[in-house]
Coordinates of C-alpha atoms in Angstrom, one line a residue:
M1 CA 100.5 104.8 98.8
T2 CA 102.3 101.4 98.7
R3 CA 102.7 100.2 95.2
T4 CA 102.9 96.7 94.0
W5 CA 106.5 95.7 92.2
T6 CA 106.1 93.1 89.7
P7 CA 109.5 91.0 89.6
G8 CA 110.8 91.5 86.4
T9 CA 109.9 95.1 85.8
A10 CA 111.7 98.3 86.7
D11 CA 110.9 100.7 89.5
D12 CA 112.5 103.9 90.5
A13 CA 112.7 103.4 94.3
L14 CA 114.7 100.7 93.8
T15 CA 117.2 101.8 91.0
A16 CA 117.4 104.8 93.8
I17 CA 118.8 103.2 96.6
A18 CA 121.1 100.5 95.0
G19 CA 123.0 103.9 93.8
T20 CA 123.3 104.7 97.6
P21 CA 126.9 104.9 99.0
R22 CA 126.3 102.8 101.9
L23 CA 123.3 100.5 102.0
V24 CA 122.1 98.4 104.9
I25 CA 119.5 96.3 103.9
A26 CA 117.2 94.9 106.9
L27 CA 114.7 92.0 107.1
D28 CA 112.2 90.8 109.5
F29 CA 112.5 87.0 109.3
D30 CA 109.3 85.3 109.9
G31 CA 107.0 86.0 107.1
T32 CA 109.6 87.9 104.9
A33 CA 112.8 85.8 104.6
S34 CA 111.0 82.9 105.8
P35 CA 107.5 81.6 105.1
L36 CA 105.2 81.1 108.0
V37 CA 105.6 77.6 109.8
A38 CA 103.2 76.2 112.1
E39 CA 106.0 75.3 114.7
P40 CA 108.1 78.3 115.1
M41 CA 111.9 76.7 115.8
A42 CA 111.4 75.4 112.3
A43 CA 111.4 78.6 110.2
R44 CA 114.4 78.8 108.2
A45 CA 115.2 81.3 105.2
L46 CA 114.1 80.6 101.9
P47 CA 117.4 79.2 99.8
E48 CA 116.8 82.1 96.9
V49 CA 116.5 84.6 99.9
K50 CA 120.0 83.4 101.4
A51 CA 121.5 83.4 98.2
Q52 CA 121.0 86.7 97.2
L53 CA 121.7 88.2 100.8
D54 CA 124.7 86.4 100.5
R55 CA 125.6 88.4 97.2
L56 CA 124.6 91.5 98.6
A57 CA 126.8 91.0 101.3
A58 CA 129.6 90.2 99.3
L59 CA 129.6 94.0 97.7
P60 CA 131.5 96.4 98.7
D61 CA 129.6 99.1 101.6
T62 CA 126.3 96.4 101.4
F63 CA 125.2 95.6 104.9
I64 CA 122.8 92.9 106.0
A65 CA 120.7 92.2 109.0
Y66 CA 117.8 90.4 110.4
V67 CA 115.5 92.2 112.8
S68 CA 112.7 90.0 114.6
G69 CA 110.8 90.0 117.8
R70 CA 112.6 86.9 118.6
S71 CA 115.0 87.0 121.2
M72 CA 118.5 86.5 120.4
H73 CA 118.8 83.1 120.9
D74 CA 116.3 81.9 118.8
L75 CA 117.0 83.9 116.0
Q76 CA 120.2 83.1 115.8
A77 CA 119.0 79.5 115.8
I78 CA 116.5 80.1 112.8
T79 CA 119.0 81.9 111.1
E80 CA 121.7 79.3 111.1
H81 CA 123.8 82.1 112.6
A82 CA 127.6 81.6 113.0
E83 CA 130.4 83.4 114.4
D84 CA 131.9 84.7 111.5
S85 CA 128.6 85.8 109.7
L86 CA 128.6 88.9 107.9
I87 CA 124.8 89.5 108.6
A88 CA 123.9 91.4 111.8
L89 CA 121.3 90.5 114.0
A90 CA 118.6 92.9 115.9
G91 CA 116.4 90.7 118.0
S92 CA 113.6 91.5 120.9
H93 CA 111.8 94.3 118.7
G94 CA 115.5 95.9 118.8
A95 CA 116.5 95.4 122.3
Q96 CA 119.6 92.9 121.4
Y97 CA 121.9 93.3 118.9
W98 CA 124.9 90.9 117.4
F99 CA 127.2 93.0 114.6
P100 CA 129.9 91.2 112.6
G101 CA 133.0 91.6 114.0
V102 CA 132.1 93.1 117.0
G103 CA 129.5 90.4 118.7
D104 CA 126.5 91.1 121.2
S105 CA 125.7 94.8 122.2
E106 CA 125.6 96.2 125.8
A107 CA 121.9 96.2 125.4
A108 CA 122.0 92.1 125.3
A109 CA 123.2 91.8 129.0
V110 CA 119.8 94.4 129.9
E111 CA 117.4 92.2 132.5
T112 CA 114.0 92.6 133.2
D113 CA 112.9 92.7 136.9
D114 CA 114.1 90.2 139.1
G115 CA 111.7 87.0 138.6
A116 CA 108.6 89.2 136.8
R117 CA 109.4 87.4 133.4
E118 CA 109.3 83.7 135.3
E119 CA 106.3 84.8 137.2
L120 CA 104.6 86.0 133.9
W121 CA 105.5 82.6 132.1
A122 CA 104.5 80.4 135.4
A123 CA 101.1 82.3 135.5
S124 CA 100.4 82.5 131.6
Q125 CA 101.3 78.7 131.1
P126 CA 98.1 77.3 132.6
I127 CA 96.5 79.7 131.1
V128 CA 97.7 77.9 127.5
E129 CA 97.1 74.5 128.6
R130 CA 93.9 75.0 128.3
Y131 CA 93.4 75.7 124.9
E132 CA 94.3 73.4 121.7
N133 CA 96.9 74.5 119.5
V134 CA 98.6 77.2 121.7
R135 CA 102.0 77.9 122.8
L136 CA 103.8 79.4 124.9
E137 CA 107.3 81.2 123.4
P138 CA 109.5 82.1 126.7
K139 CA 111.8 85.5 125.5
T140 CA 114.3 87.5 126.9
F141 CA 112.1 90.4 127.7
G142 CA 109.0 88.5 128.2
M143 CA 107.0 86.0 126.2
G144 CA 104.9 85.6 122.6
I145 CA 101.4 83.6 122.3
H146 CA 101.0 81.8 119.3
T147 CA 98.4 80.6 118.2
R148 CA 99.0 79.6 114.1
Q149 CA 97.5 75.8 114.1
A150 CA 94.6 77.4 116.6
T151 CA 90.8 78.4 115.1
P152 CA 89.8 82.0 115.5
E153 CA 87.8 81.3 118.2
V154 CA 91.0 79.8 120.5
E155 CA 92.8 82.8 119.6
A156 CA 90.2 85.2 120.7
A157 CA 89.7 83.6 124.0
V158 CA 93.6 82.7 125.0
F159 CA 94.4 86.1 123.9
A160 CA 91.7 87.8 126.3
E161 CA 92.9 85.6 129.1
I162 CA 96.4 86.4 129.1
D163 CA 95.5 90.4 127.8
A164 CA 93.3 90.1 131.4
L165 CA 96.7 88.6 133.2
V166 CA 99.2 91.2 132.0
A167 CA 97.2 93.8 132.6
E168 CA 96.6 93.0 136.2
R169 CA 100.2 91.8 137.2
F170 CA 102.3 93.8 134.3
P171 CA 100.4 96.6 133.5
H172 CA 103.3 98.7 132.2
W173 CA 104.9 96.0 129.8
R174 CA 104.6 97.0 126.1
R175 CA 102.0 94.9 123.8
R176 CA 102.4 93.8 120.4
A177 CA 99.4 92.1 118.5
G178 CA 101.0 90.2 114.7
H179 CA 100.1 87.7 112.7
R180 CA 98.4 84.7 114.8
V181 CA 100.9 86.3 117.9
L182 CA 100.5 88.5 121.2
E183 CA 103.4 89.4 122.4
F184 CA 104.4 91.8 125.7
S185 CA 107.9 92.8 126.4
S186 CA 109.3 94.3 129.9
R187 CA 111.2 96.7 127.2
A188 CA 110.0 99.4 125.4
E189 CA 112.1 99.6 122.1
G190 CA 110.6 98.4 118.9
K191 CA 111.8 98.0 115.5
D192 CA 112.2 101.5 114.8
A193 CA 114.8 101.8 117.5
A194 CA 116.5 98.6 115.2
M195 CA 116.4 101.6 112.5
I196 CA 118.6 104.1 114.3
A197 CA 121.1 101.4 115.8
L198 CA 121.7 100.0 112.0
R199 CA 122.1 103.4 110.2
D200 CA 124.2 104.6 113.1
H201 CA 126.5 101.4 113.3
F202 CA 127.2 101.2 109.9
D203 CA 126.9 104.9 109.1
A204 CA 124.4 104.0 106.1
T205 CA 123.2 107.1 103.7
A206 CA 120.2 104.4 103.4
I207 CA 118.2 101.7 104.4
L208 CA 115.7 99.0 102.5
F209 CA 113.5 97.5 105.2
A210 CA 111.3 94.6 104.6
G211 CA 108.5 93.5 106.6
D212 CA 105.2 91.5 106.5
D213 CA 103.2 92.2 110.2
V214 CA 102.5 95.2 112.0
T215 CA 105.1 95.4 114.2
D216 CA 107.2 95.9 111.3
E217 CA 105.1 99.4 110.3
D218 CA 107.0 100.5 113.7
A219 CA 110.3 100.6 111.6
M220 CA 108.6 101.6 108.0
R221 CA 107.5 104.8 109.9
V222 CA 110.6 105.9 111.2
L223 CA 112.5 106.2 107.4
Q224 CA 114.1 108.4 106.1
P225 CA 113.8 110.1 102.4
G226 CA 116.2 108.2 100.1
D227 CA 115.1 104.8 102.2
L228 CA 113.2 102.2 101.1
G229 CA 110.0 100.3 102.6
V230 CA 108.8 96.8 101.5
R231 CA 105.4 94.9 102.8
V232 CA 105.7 91.4 102.1
G233 CA 102.0 90.4 101.7
P234 CA 98.6 92.3 102.2
G235 CA 97.5 94.8 105.0
E236 CA 98.0 98.8 105.8
S237 CA 101.2 99.8 105.3
A238 CA 103.7 102.6 105.3
A239 CA 106.0 101.0 103.4
A240 CA 106.7 102.2 99.2
L241 CA 106.8 99.0 97.9
R242 CA 104.7 95.8 98.3
V243 CA 105.5 91.9 97.0
E244 CA 103.3 89.1 97.6
N245 CA 105.3 86.8 99.8
P246 CA 108.9 85.5 100.4
Q247 CA 109.6 84.0 97.0
Q248 CA 108.9 87.6 95.4
M249 CA 111.2 89.0 97.7
A250 CA 113.9 86.8 96.8
A251 CA 113.6 88.3 93.4
L252 CA 113.3 91.9 94.3
L253 CA 116.9 90.9 96.3
E254 CA 117.9 89.5 93.3
A255 CA 117.1 93.2 91.2
L256 CA 118.6 94.9 94.0
V257 CA 122.0 92.7 93.3
A258 CA 121.9 93.6 89.5
E259 CA 120.7 97.3 89.9
R260 CA 123.9 97.9 92.4
T261 CA 126.4 95.8 90.7
A262 CA 126.0 97.8 87.6
R263 CA 126.1 101.0 89.7
R264 CA 129.6 100.1 90.9
E265 CA 130.9 98.5 87.3

């Protein structure tokens, strides 16, 4: 059962994970580190979230990662990524990685079937253009159809057309539905794969993962005893804790900093 965390209150699960020897803090970006915005590439992490992640990254044996459905190129842009960053990146729902001191992983070099991605974009664009306030986002392994500014009726209609198109031409591609977005990928990886990769790479003894959307539940469901899932916003979830918004996520991270610092003193 997911329980609501109230800023300023103690929580046994947060206290427990703060004391783990090697901790990974993995955050979804849109809706978790950043508020949801109308223009996807305008998303930026809240300053208070960035500040707490920087404090956590400075602690011994504490590792930070953003885990997103965005392609690596776009994820690096919205996270304002630098080559000397201490924050790992998992893009394309766990099909692409960048690690501090290492760089891109080999997974980032894997391509889709020759021309399939471009064929999908070309077939989808005329559909998207018939609808108001709908946007196609090209991705490394597929595409996303965004409807954040569209009416529910427009969303239902465009999603139905895109679903029919993909079912006809690319029936084996993975479908994901999220908050005002429909995605298709030639890769099968999900954020569950990202949890495994991050745990292995950092030799983590525990992971705190936070996310706000349906795709984040892939990661929540594979968390192990001693890990901690945090749901941001409403919706059914396998997470242990819930916060209302990215602002409260920043407050939870601040509490984690205090707990982990106290354990290390």
